[in-house]
PDB file of C-alpha atoms in Angstrom:
ATOM      1  CA  GLN A   1       2.074  16.405  -3.957  1.00 66.00           C
ATOM      2  CA  LYS A   2       1.291  12.817  -4.875  1.00 78.00           C
ATOM      3  CA  GLU A   3      -2.334  11.803  -4.713  1.00 88.00           C
ATOM      4  CA  VAL A   4      -1.741   8.922  -2.305  1.00 92.00           C
ATOM      5  CA  GLU A   5       1.285   8.800  -0.033  1.00 94.00           C
ATOM      6  CA  GLN A   6       2.453   6.185   2.391  1.00 94.00           C
ATOM      7  CA  ASN A   7       5.071   6.214   5.111  1.00 85.00           C
ATOM      8  CA  SER A   8       8.366   5.218   3.626  1.00 76.00           C
ATOM      9  CA  GLY A   9       9.710   1.855   4.583  1.00 80.00           C
ATOM     10  CA  PRO A  10      10.954  -0.594   5.100  1.00 92.00           C
ATOM     11  CA  LEU A  11       9.215  -1.068   8.406  1.00 96.00           C
ATOM     12  CA  SER A  12      10.562  -3.752  10.734  1.00 97.00           C
ATOM     13  CA  VAL A  13       8.685  -5.018  13.775  1.00 97.00           C
ATOM     14  CA  PRO A  14       9.324  -7.977  16.078  1.00 97.00           C
ATOM     15  CA  GLU A  15       6.967 -10.913  15.997  1.00 97.00           C
ATOM     16  CA  GLY A  16       3.958 -10.313  18.245  1.00 97.00           C
ATOM     17  CA  ALA A  17       4.191  -6.528  18.039  1.00 97.00           C
ATOM     18  CA  ILE A  18       1.708  -4.106  16.453  1.00 98.00           C
ATOM     19  CA  ALA A  19       2.599  -2.888  12.980  1.00 97.00           C
ATOM     20  CA  SER A  20       1.207   0.515  12.040  1.00 97.00           C
ATOM     21  CA  LEU A  21       0.964   1.535   8.397  1.00 97.00           C
ATOM     22  CA  ASN A  22      -0.127   5.019   7.390  1.00 96.00           C
ATOM     23  CA  CYS A  23      -1.521   6.574   4.243  1.00 96.00           C
ATOM     24  CA  THR A  24      -2.582  10.092   3.307  1.00 95.00           C
ATOM     25  CA  TYR A  25      -4.528  11.224   0.264  1.00 93.00           C
ATOM     26  CA  SER A  26      -4.998  14.582  -1.379  1.00 89.00           C
ATOM     27  CA  ASP A  27      -8.506  14.513  -2.864  1.00 83.00           C
ATOM     28  CA  ARG A  28     -11.253  15.194  -0.306  1.00 81.00           C
ATOM     29  CA  VAL A  29     -13.947  13.708  -2.528  1.00 80.00           C
ATOM     30  CA  SER A  30     -12.393  10.250  -2.362  1.00 76.00           C
ATOM     31  CA  GLN A  31     -14.983   7.760  -1.212  1.00 81.00           C
ATOM     32  CA  SER A  32     -13.561   4.289  -0.775  1.00 92.00           C
ATOM     33  CA  PHE A  33     -10.289   3.225   0.772  1.00 95.00           C
ATOM     34  CA  PHE A  34      -8.482  -0.057   0.535  1.00 97.00           C
ATOM     35  CA  TRP A  35      -5.479  -1.924   1.804  1.00 98.00           C
ATOM     36  CA  TYR A  36      -3.845  -4.521  -0.391  1.00 98.00           C
ATOM     37  CA  ARG A  37      -1.117  -6.929   0.599  1.00 98.00           C
ATOM     38  CA  GLN A  38       1.473  -7.961  -1.958  1.00 96.00           C
ATOM     39  CA  TYR A  39       3.936 -10.729  -1.296  1.00 96.00           C
ATOM     40  CA  SER A  40       7.196 -10.658  -3.209  1.00 93.00           C
ATOM     41  CA  GLY A  41       6.654 -11.974  -6.730  1.00 90.00           C
ATOM     42  CA  LYS A  42       2.877 -12.109  -6.327  1.00 94.00           C
ATOM     43  CA  SER A  43       0.002  -9.835  -7.263  1.00 96.00           C
ATOM     44  CA  PRO A  44      -1.813  -7.559  -4.792  1.00 97.00           C
ATOM     45  CA  GLU A  45      -4.590  -9.045  -2.670  1.00 97.00           C
ATOM     46  CA  LEU A  46      -7.375  -6.986  -1.111  1.00 96.00           C
ATOM     47  CA  ILE A  47      -7.339  -7.361   2.678  1.00 97.00           C
ATOM     48  CA  MET A  48      -9.393  -4.420   3.971  1.00 97.00           C
ATOM     49  CA  SER A  49     -11.943  -1.935   2.677  1.00 96.00           C
ATOM     50  CA  ILE A  50     -13.236   1.056   4.623  1.00 96.00           C
ATOM     51  CA  TYR A  51     -15.812   3.607   3.550  1.00 93.00           C
ATOM     52  CA  SER A  52     -16.753   5.708   6.599  1.00 92.00           C
ATOM     53  CA  ASN A  53     -14.913   7.436   9.406  1.00 94.00           C
ATOM     54  CA  GLY A  54     -13.806   5.298  12.305  1.00 95.00           C
ATOM     55  CA  ASP A  55     -12.351   1.860  12.779  1.00 96.00           C
ATOM     56  CA  LYS A  56     -13.068  -1.390  11.010  1.00 96.00           C
ATOM     57  CA  GLU A  57     -11.712  -4.609  12.455  1.00 97.00           C
ATOM     58  CA  ASP A  58     -11.173  -7.933  10.740  1.00 96.00           C
ATOM     59  CA  GLY A  59      -9.275 -10.467  12.771  1.00 97.00           C
ATOM     60  CA  ARG A  60      -5.814  -9.090  13.536  1.00 97.00           C
ATOM     61  CA  PHE A  61      -6.299  -6.201  11.103  1.00 98.00           C
ATOM     62  CA  THR A  62      -7.850  -2.828  11.910  1.00 98.00           C
ATOM     63  CA  ALA A  63      -8.334  -0.095   9.346  1.00 98.00           C
ATOM     64  CA  GLN A  64      -8.846   3.450  10.553  1.00 97.00           C
ATOM     65  CA  LEU A  65     -10.236   6.285   8.452  1.00 96.00           C
ATOM     66  CA  ASN A  66     -10.249   9.985   9.205  1.00 94.00           C
ATOM     67  CA  LYS A  67     -11.682  11.910   6.283  1.00 92.00           C
ATOM     68  CA  ALA A  68     -11.233  15.325   7.906  1.00 92.00           C
ATOM     69  CA  SER A  69      -7.492  14.720   8.172  1.00 92.00           C
ATOM     70  CA  GLN A  70      -7.406  12.730   4.944  1.00 93.00           C
ATOM     71  CA  TYR A  71      -5.613   9.731   6.302  1.00 94.00           C
ATOM     72  CA  VAL A  72      -6.205   6.054   6.528  1.00 97.00           C
ATOM     73  CA  SER A  73      -4.158   3.583   8.514  1.00 97.00           C
ATOM     74  CA  LEU A  74      -3.800  -0.149   8.948  1.00 98.00           C
ATOM     75  CA  LEU A  75      -2.893  -1.759  12.239  1.00 98.00           C
ATOM     76  CA  ILE A  76      -1.734  -5.352  12.365  1.00 98.00           C
ATOM     77  CA  ARG A  77      -1.871  -6.826  15.855  1.00 98.00           C
ATOM     78  CA  ASP A  78       0.227  -9.786  16.946  1.00 98.00           C
ATOM     79  CA  SER A  79       2.352  -9.492  13.811  1.00 98.00           C
ATOM     80  CA  GLN A  80       3.531 -12.752  12.308  1.00 97.00           C
ATOM     81  CA  PRO A  81       6.434 -13.454   9.943  1.00 97.00           C
ATOM     82  CA  SER A  82       3.791 -14.364   7.343  1.00 97.00           C
ATOM     83  CA  ASP A  83       2.656 -10.715   7.433  1.00 98.00           C
ATOM     84  CA  SER A  84       5.969  -9.702   5.839  1.00 97.00           C
ATOM     85  CA  ALA A  85       4.918  -8.129   2.552  1.00 97.00           C
ATOM     86  CA  THR A  86       4.376  -4.803   0.848  1.00 96.00           C
ATOM     87  CA  TYR A  87       1.147  -3.071   1.855  1.00 97.00           C
ATOM     88  CA  LEU A  88      -0.506  -0.849  -0.712  1.00 97.00           C
ATOM     89  CA  CYS A  89      -2.999   1.842   0.171  1.00 96.00           C
ATOM     90  CA  ALA A  90      -5.566   2.609  -2.541  1.00 95.00           C
ATOM     91  CA  VAL A  91      -8.204   5.287  -2.902  1.00 94.00           C
ATOM     92  CA  TYR A  92     -11.259   5.232  -5.129  1.00 91.00           C
ATOM     93  CA  LYS A  93     -12.097   8.639  -6.524  1.00 83.00           C
ATOM     94  CA  THR A  94     -15.784   8.887  -7.294  1.00 77.00           C
ATOM     95  CA  SER A  95     -15.372  11.916  -9.495  1.00 74.00           C
ATOM     96  CA  TYR A  96     -13.096  10.001 -11.845  1.00 74.00           C
ATOM     97  CA  ASP A  97     -14.196   6.423 -11.225  1.00 76.00           C
ATOM     98  CA  LYS A  98     -10.544   5.642 -10.779  1.00 82.00           C
ATOM     99  CA  VAL A  99      -8.478   3.818  -8.171  1.00 90.00           C
ATOM    100  CA  ILE A 100      -5.157   5.393  -7.252  1.00 90.00           C
ATOM    101  CA  PHE A 101      -2.505   3.383  -5.434  1.00 93.00           C
ATOM    102  CA  GLY A 102       0.141   4.611  -3.060  1.00 94.00           C
ATOM    103  CA  PRO A 103       3.761   3.528  -3.489  1.00 93.00           C
ATOM    104  CA  GLY A 104       3.487   0.859  -0.807  1.00 95.00           C
ATOM    105  CA  THR A 105       5.217   0.214   2.488  1.00 95.00           C
ATOM    106  CA  SER A 106       7.405  -2.832   2.904  1.00 95.00           C
ATOM    107  CA  LEU A 107       6.829  -4.594   6.230  1.00 97.00           C
ATOM    108  CA  SER A 108       9.232  -7.107   7.701  1.00 97.00           C
ATOM    109  CA  VAL A 109       8.230  -9.066  10.803  1.00 97.00           C
ATOM    110  CA  ILE A 110      11.283 -10.395  12.590  1.00 97.00           C
ATOM    111  CA  PRO A 111      10.890 -13.760  14.390  1.00 95.00           C
TER     112      PRO A 111
ATOM    113  CA  LYS B   1     -15.237 -19.719  -8.783  1.00 62.00           C
ATOM    114  CA  ALA B   2     -12.509 -18.962 -11.296  1.00 76.00           C
ATOM    115  CA  GLY B   3     -10.261 -16.002 -10.588  1.00 93.00           C
ATOM    116  CA  VAL B   4      -8.737 -13.489 -12.938  1.00 97.00           C
ATOM    117  CA  THR B   5      -6.695 -15.167 -15.654  1.00 97.00           C
ATOM    118  CA  GLN B   6      -3.809 -13.385 -17.325  1.00 98.00           C
ATOM    119  CA  THR B   7      -1.790 -14.809 -20.166  1.00 97.00           C
ATOM    120  CA  PRO B   8       1.014 -15.233 -20.792  1.00 97.00           C
ATOM    121  CA  ARG B   9       2.756 -15.224 -17.406  1.00 97.00           C
ATOM    122  CA  TYR B  10       6.152 -14.303 -18.828  1.00 97.00           C
ATOM    123  CA  LEU B  11       7.310 -12.668 -22.032  1.00 97.00           C
ATOM    124  CA  ILE B  12      10.667 -11.680 -23.412  1.00 98.00           C
ATOM    125  CA  LYS B  13      10.626  -9.308 -26.364  1.00 98.00           C
ATOM    126  CA  THR B  14      13.173  -7.202 -28.164  1.00 98.00           C
ATOM    127  CA  ARG B  15      13.039  -3.447 -28.595  1.00 98.00           C
ATOM    128  CA  GLY B  16      10.795  -2.336 -31.416  1.00 98.00           C
ATOM    129  CA  GLN B  17       8.531  -5.377 -31.278  1.00 98.00           C
ATOM    130  CA  GLN B  18       4.938  -5.305 -30.176  1.00 98.00           C
ATOM    131  CA  VAL B  19       3.163  -7.425 -27.592  1.00 98.00           C
ATOM    132  CA  THR B  20      -0.404  -8.346 -26.706  1.00 98.00           C
ATOM    133  CA  LEU B  21      -1.446  -9.350 -23.200  1.00 98.00           C
ATOM    134  CA  SER B  22      -4.741 -10.966 -22.303  1.00 98.00           C
ATOM    135  CA  CYS B  23      -6.981 -10.848 -19.256  1.00 98.00           C
ATOM    136  CA  SER B  24     -10.153 -12.777 -18.474  1.00 97.00           C
ATOM    137  CA  PRO B  25     -12.000 -11.252 -15.498  1.00 97.00           C
ATOM    138  CA  ILE B  26     -14.082 -13.040 -12.918  1.00 96.00           C
ATOM    139  CA  SER B  27     -17.384 -14.216 -14.334  1.00 94.00           C
ATOM    140  CA  GLY B  28     -19.949 -11.445 -13.987  1.00 92.00           C
ATOM    141  CA  HIS B  29     -17.362  -8.667 -13.692  1.00 93.00           C
ATOM    142  CA  ARG B  30     -17.623  -6.172 -16.513  1.00 92.00           C
ATOM    143  CA  SER B  31     -14.805  -3.859 -15.459  1.00 93.00           C
ATOM    144  CA  VAL B  32     -11.188  -4.575 -16.295  1.00 96.00           C
ATOM    145  CA  SER B  33      -8.397  -2.207 -15.322  1.00 96.00           C
ATOM    146  CA  TRP B  34      -4.762  -2.492 -16.297  1.00 97.00           C
ATOM    147  CA  TYR B  35      -1.799  -1.402 -14.201  1.00 96.00           C
ATOM    148  CA  GLN B  36       1.926  -1.317 -14.805  1.00 97.00           C
ATOM    149  CA  GLN B  37       4.106  -2.087 -11.814  1.00 95.00           C
ATOM    150  CA  THR B  38       7.803  -1.271 -11.660  1.00 92.00           C
ATOM    151  CA  PRO B  39      10.111  -1.072  -8.635  1.00 86.00           C
ATOM    152  CA  GLY B  40      10.661   2.637  -9.068  1.00 78.00           C
ATOM    153  CA  GLN B  41       7.154   3.802  -9.986  1.00 81.00           C
ATOM    154  CA  GLY B  42       4.866   1.436  -8.136  1.00 86.00           C
ATOM    155  CA  LEU B  43       1.437   0.682  -9.559  1.00 92.00           C
ATOM    156  CA  GLN B  44       0.616   3.021 -12.411  1.00 93.00           C
ATOM    157  CA  PHE B  45      -2.873   3.098 -13.912  1.00 93.00           C
ATOM    158  CA  LEU B  46      -2.968   2.370 -17.646  1.00 95.00           C
ATOM    159  CA  PHE B  47      -6.651   2.216 -18.551  1.00 93.00           C
ATOM    160  CA  GLU B  48     -10.010   0.825 -17.596  1.00 94.00           C
ATOM    161  CA  TYR B  49     -12.626  -0.872 -19.712  1.00 95.00           C
ATOM    162  CA  PHE B  50     -16.244  -1.306 -18.756  1.00 93.00           C
ATOM    163  CA  SER B  51     -18.830  -2.892 -21.022  1.00 91.00           C
ATOM    164  CA  GLU B  52     -16.454  -2.808 -23.998  1.00 94.00           C
ATOM    165  CA  THR B  53     -15.776   0.929 -23.644  1.00 94.00           C
ATOM    166  CA  GLN B  54     -12.607   2.608 -22.421  1.00 93.00           C
ATOM    167  CA  ARG B  55     -13.765   4.683 -19.452  1.00 91.00           C
ATOM    168  CA  ASN B  56     -10.453   5.980 -18.139  1.00 89.00           C
ATOM    169  CA  LYS B  57      -6.915   6.322 -19.357  1.00 92.00           C
ATOM    170  CA  GLY B  58      -3.711   6.982 -17.469  1.00 92.00           C
ATOM    171  CA  ASN B  59      -0.716   9.042 -18.532  1.00 93.00           C
ATOM    172  CA  PHE B  60       0.910   6.591 -20.895  1.00 96.00           C
ATOM    173  CA  PRO B  61       1.940   7.171 -24.500  1.00 97.00           C
ATOM    174  CA  GLY B  62      -0.244   6.101 -27.385  1.00 96.00           C
ATOM    175  CA  ARG B  63       1.915   2.990 -27.843  1.00 97.00           C
ATOM    176  CA  PHE B  64      -0.196   1.498 -25.068  1.00 98.00           C
ATOM    177  CA  SER B  65      -3.679   0.543 -26.138  1.00 97.00           C
ATOM    178  CA  GLY B  66      -6.355  -1.897 -25.179  1.00 97.00           C
ATOM    179  CA  ARG B  67      -9.774  -3.230 -25.887  1.00 97.00           C
ATOM    180  CA  GLN B  68     -12.505  -5.264 -24.302  1.00 97.00           C
ATOM    181  CA  PHE B  69     -14.668  -7.874 -25.913  1.00 97.00           C
ATOM    182  CA  SER B  70     -18.341  -8.645 -25.416  1.00 96.00           C
ATOM    183  CA  ASN B  71     -17.469 -11.481 -23.003  1.00 94.00           C
ATOM    184  CA  SER B  72     -15.537  -8.909 -20.862  1.00 95.00           C
ATOM    185  CA  ARG B  73     -12.152 -10.374 -21.743  1.00 97.00           C
ATOM    186  CA  SER B  74      -9.629  -7.635 -22.319  1.00 98.00           C
ATOM    187  CA  GLU B  75      -6.389  -7.287 -24.207  1.00 98.00           C
ATOM    188  CA  MET B  76      -3.721  -4.665 -23.982  1.00 98.00           C
ATOM    189  CA  ASN B  77      -1.186  -4.007 -26.670  1.00 98.00           C
ATOM    190  CA  VAL B  78       2.153  -2.263 -26.523  1.00 98.00           C
ATOM    191  CA  SER B  79       3.757  -1.337 -29.830  1.00 96.00           C
ATOM    192  CA  THR B  80       7.342  -0.358 -30.546  1.00 97.00           C
ATOM    193  CA  LEU B  81       8.585  -1.728 -27.268  1.00 98.00           C
ATOM    194  CA  GLU B  82      11.198   0.181 -25.301  1.00 98.00           C
ATOM    195  CA  LEU B  83      13.512  -1.071 -22.572  1.00 97.00           C
ATOM    196  CA  GLY B  84      11.546   1.004 -20.057  1.00 95.00           C
ATOM    197  CA  ASP B  85       8.406  -1.014 -20.789  1.00 97.00           C
ATOM    198  CA  SER B  86       9.866  -3.917 -18.830  1.00 97.00           C
ATOM    199  CA  ALA B  87       7.461  -4.357 -15.946  1.00 97.00           C
ATOM    200  CA  LEU B  88       4.794  -6.472 -14.348  1.00 97.00           C
ATOM    201  CA  TYR B  89       1.456  -5.807 -16.033  1.00 98.00           C
ATOM    202  CA  LEU B  90      -1.504  -6.452 -13.790  1.00 97.00           C
ATOM    203  CA  CYS B  91      -5.123  -6.839 -14.708  1.00 97.00           C
ATOM    204  CA  ALA B  92      -7.747  -5.991 -12.101  1.00 96.00           C
ATOM    205  CA  SER B  93     -11.308  -7.220 -12.270  1.00 96.00           C
ATOM    206  CA  SER B  94     -14.287  -5.665 -10.523  1.00 93.00           C
ATOM    207  CA  ARG B  95     -18.052  -5.614 -10.687  1.00 89.00           C
ATOM    208  CA  ASP B  96     -18.326  -1.885  -9.987  1.00 83.00           C
ATOM    209  CA  ARG B  97     -15.262  -0.234 -11.505  1.00 83.00           C
ATOM    210  CA  GLY B  98     -13.195  -0.547  -8.357  1.00 85.00           C
ATOM    211  CA  ALA B  99     -15.584   1.143  -5.936  1.00 84.00           C
ATOM    212  CA  ASN B 100     -15.504  -1.952  -3.722  1.00 85.00           C
ATOM    213  CA  GLY B 101     -12.023  -3.138  -4.513  1.00 91.00           C
ATOM    214  CA  TYR B 102     -10.309  -5.202  -7.150  1.00 94.00           C
ATOM    215  CA  THR B 103      -9.335  -8.789  -7.694  1.00 96.00           C
ATOM    216  CA  PHE B 104      -6.003  -8.939  -9.451  1.00 97.00           C
ATOM    217  CA  GLY B 105      -4.705 -11.508 -11.861  1.00 97.00           C
ATOM    218  CA  SER B 106      -1.272 -13.070 -11.421  1.00 97.00           C
ATOM    219  CA  GLY B 107       0.201 -10.617 -13.878  1.00 97.00           C
ATOM    220  CA  THR B 108       2.350 -10.804 -16.976  1.00 97.00           C
ATOM    221  CA  ARG B 109       6.056 -10.197 -16.471  1.00 97.00           C
ATOM    222  CA  LEU B 110       7.344  -8.464 -19.614  1.00 98.00           C
ATOM    223  CA  THR B 111      11.055  -8.147 -20.211  1.00 97.00           C
ATOM    224  CA  VAL B 112      12.268  -6.041 -23.120  1.00 98.00           C
ATOM    225  CA  VAL B 113      15.842  -6.674 -24.226  1.00 97.00           C
TER     226      VAL B 113
END
């Protein structure tokens, strides 16, 4: 089992719809959780951090964390073509002081 | 505020050669982590340096090495290059070893021919 897994893509949604990206992790002691966005040919950019159970909203983005079920998700409301990118889930493992990335989910927003 | 600076942006090397990549983190950040990104393997952790000391190392052969200087700038070196080393090498800067997220550099695209 990989340490961080994401739903396989590519994921296509129409413009204006909600895009839902999921991520599961294997190590229960993981403490910090992140979503990065990576446009084609560019480097990853941090868009959301979440540290405790529940929802965290930032504009059109909502991150959800459920530590008991070991999953974290990212919802993008009112999806725009400019949201088309690969979204990387990352987990910070306190015990190792290491950040592990998932394989990424490619999102395409269709105008 | 300057971002994370990686040089060079692109490199073409032949098998058997060695290469050195450089990363200057954000001012005040003492942690530099290196990742290799390939289409098939995603982002793979290479190593992390904090205050001039290697704190973590990923599962890469000994041909991959690095160091960090007193001004927090970091270099990574790959010796005896193989075709499979062709990848995007990303440097990630943080104040707290990634606990609150990274800022990535633009990366170095290495092509081994």
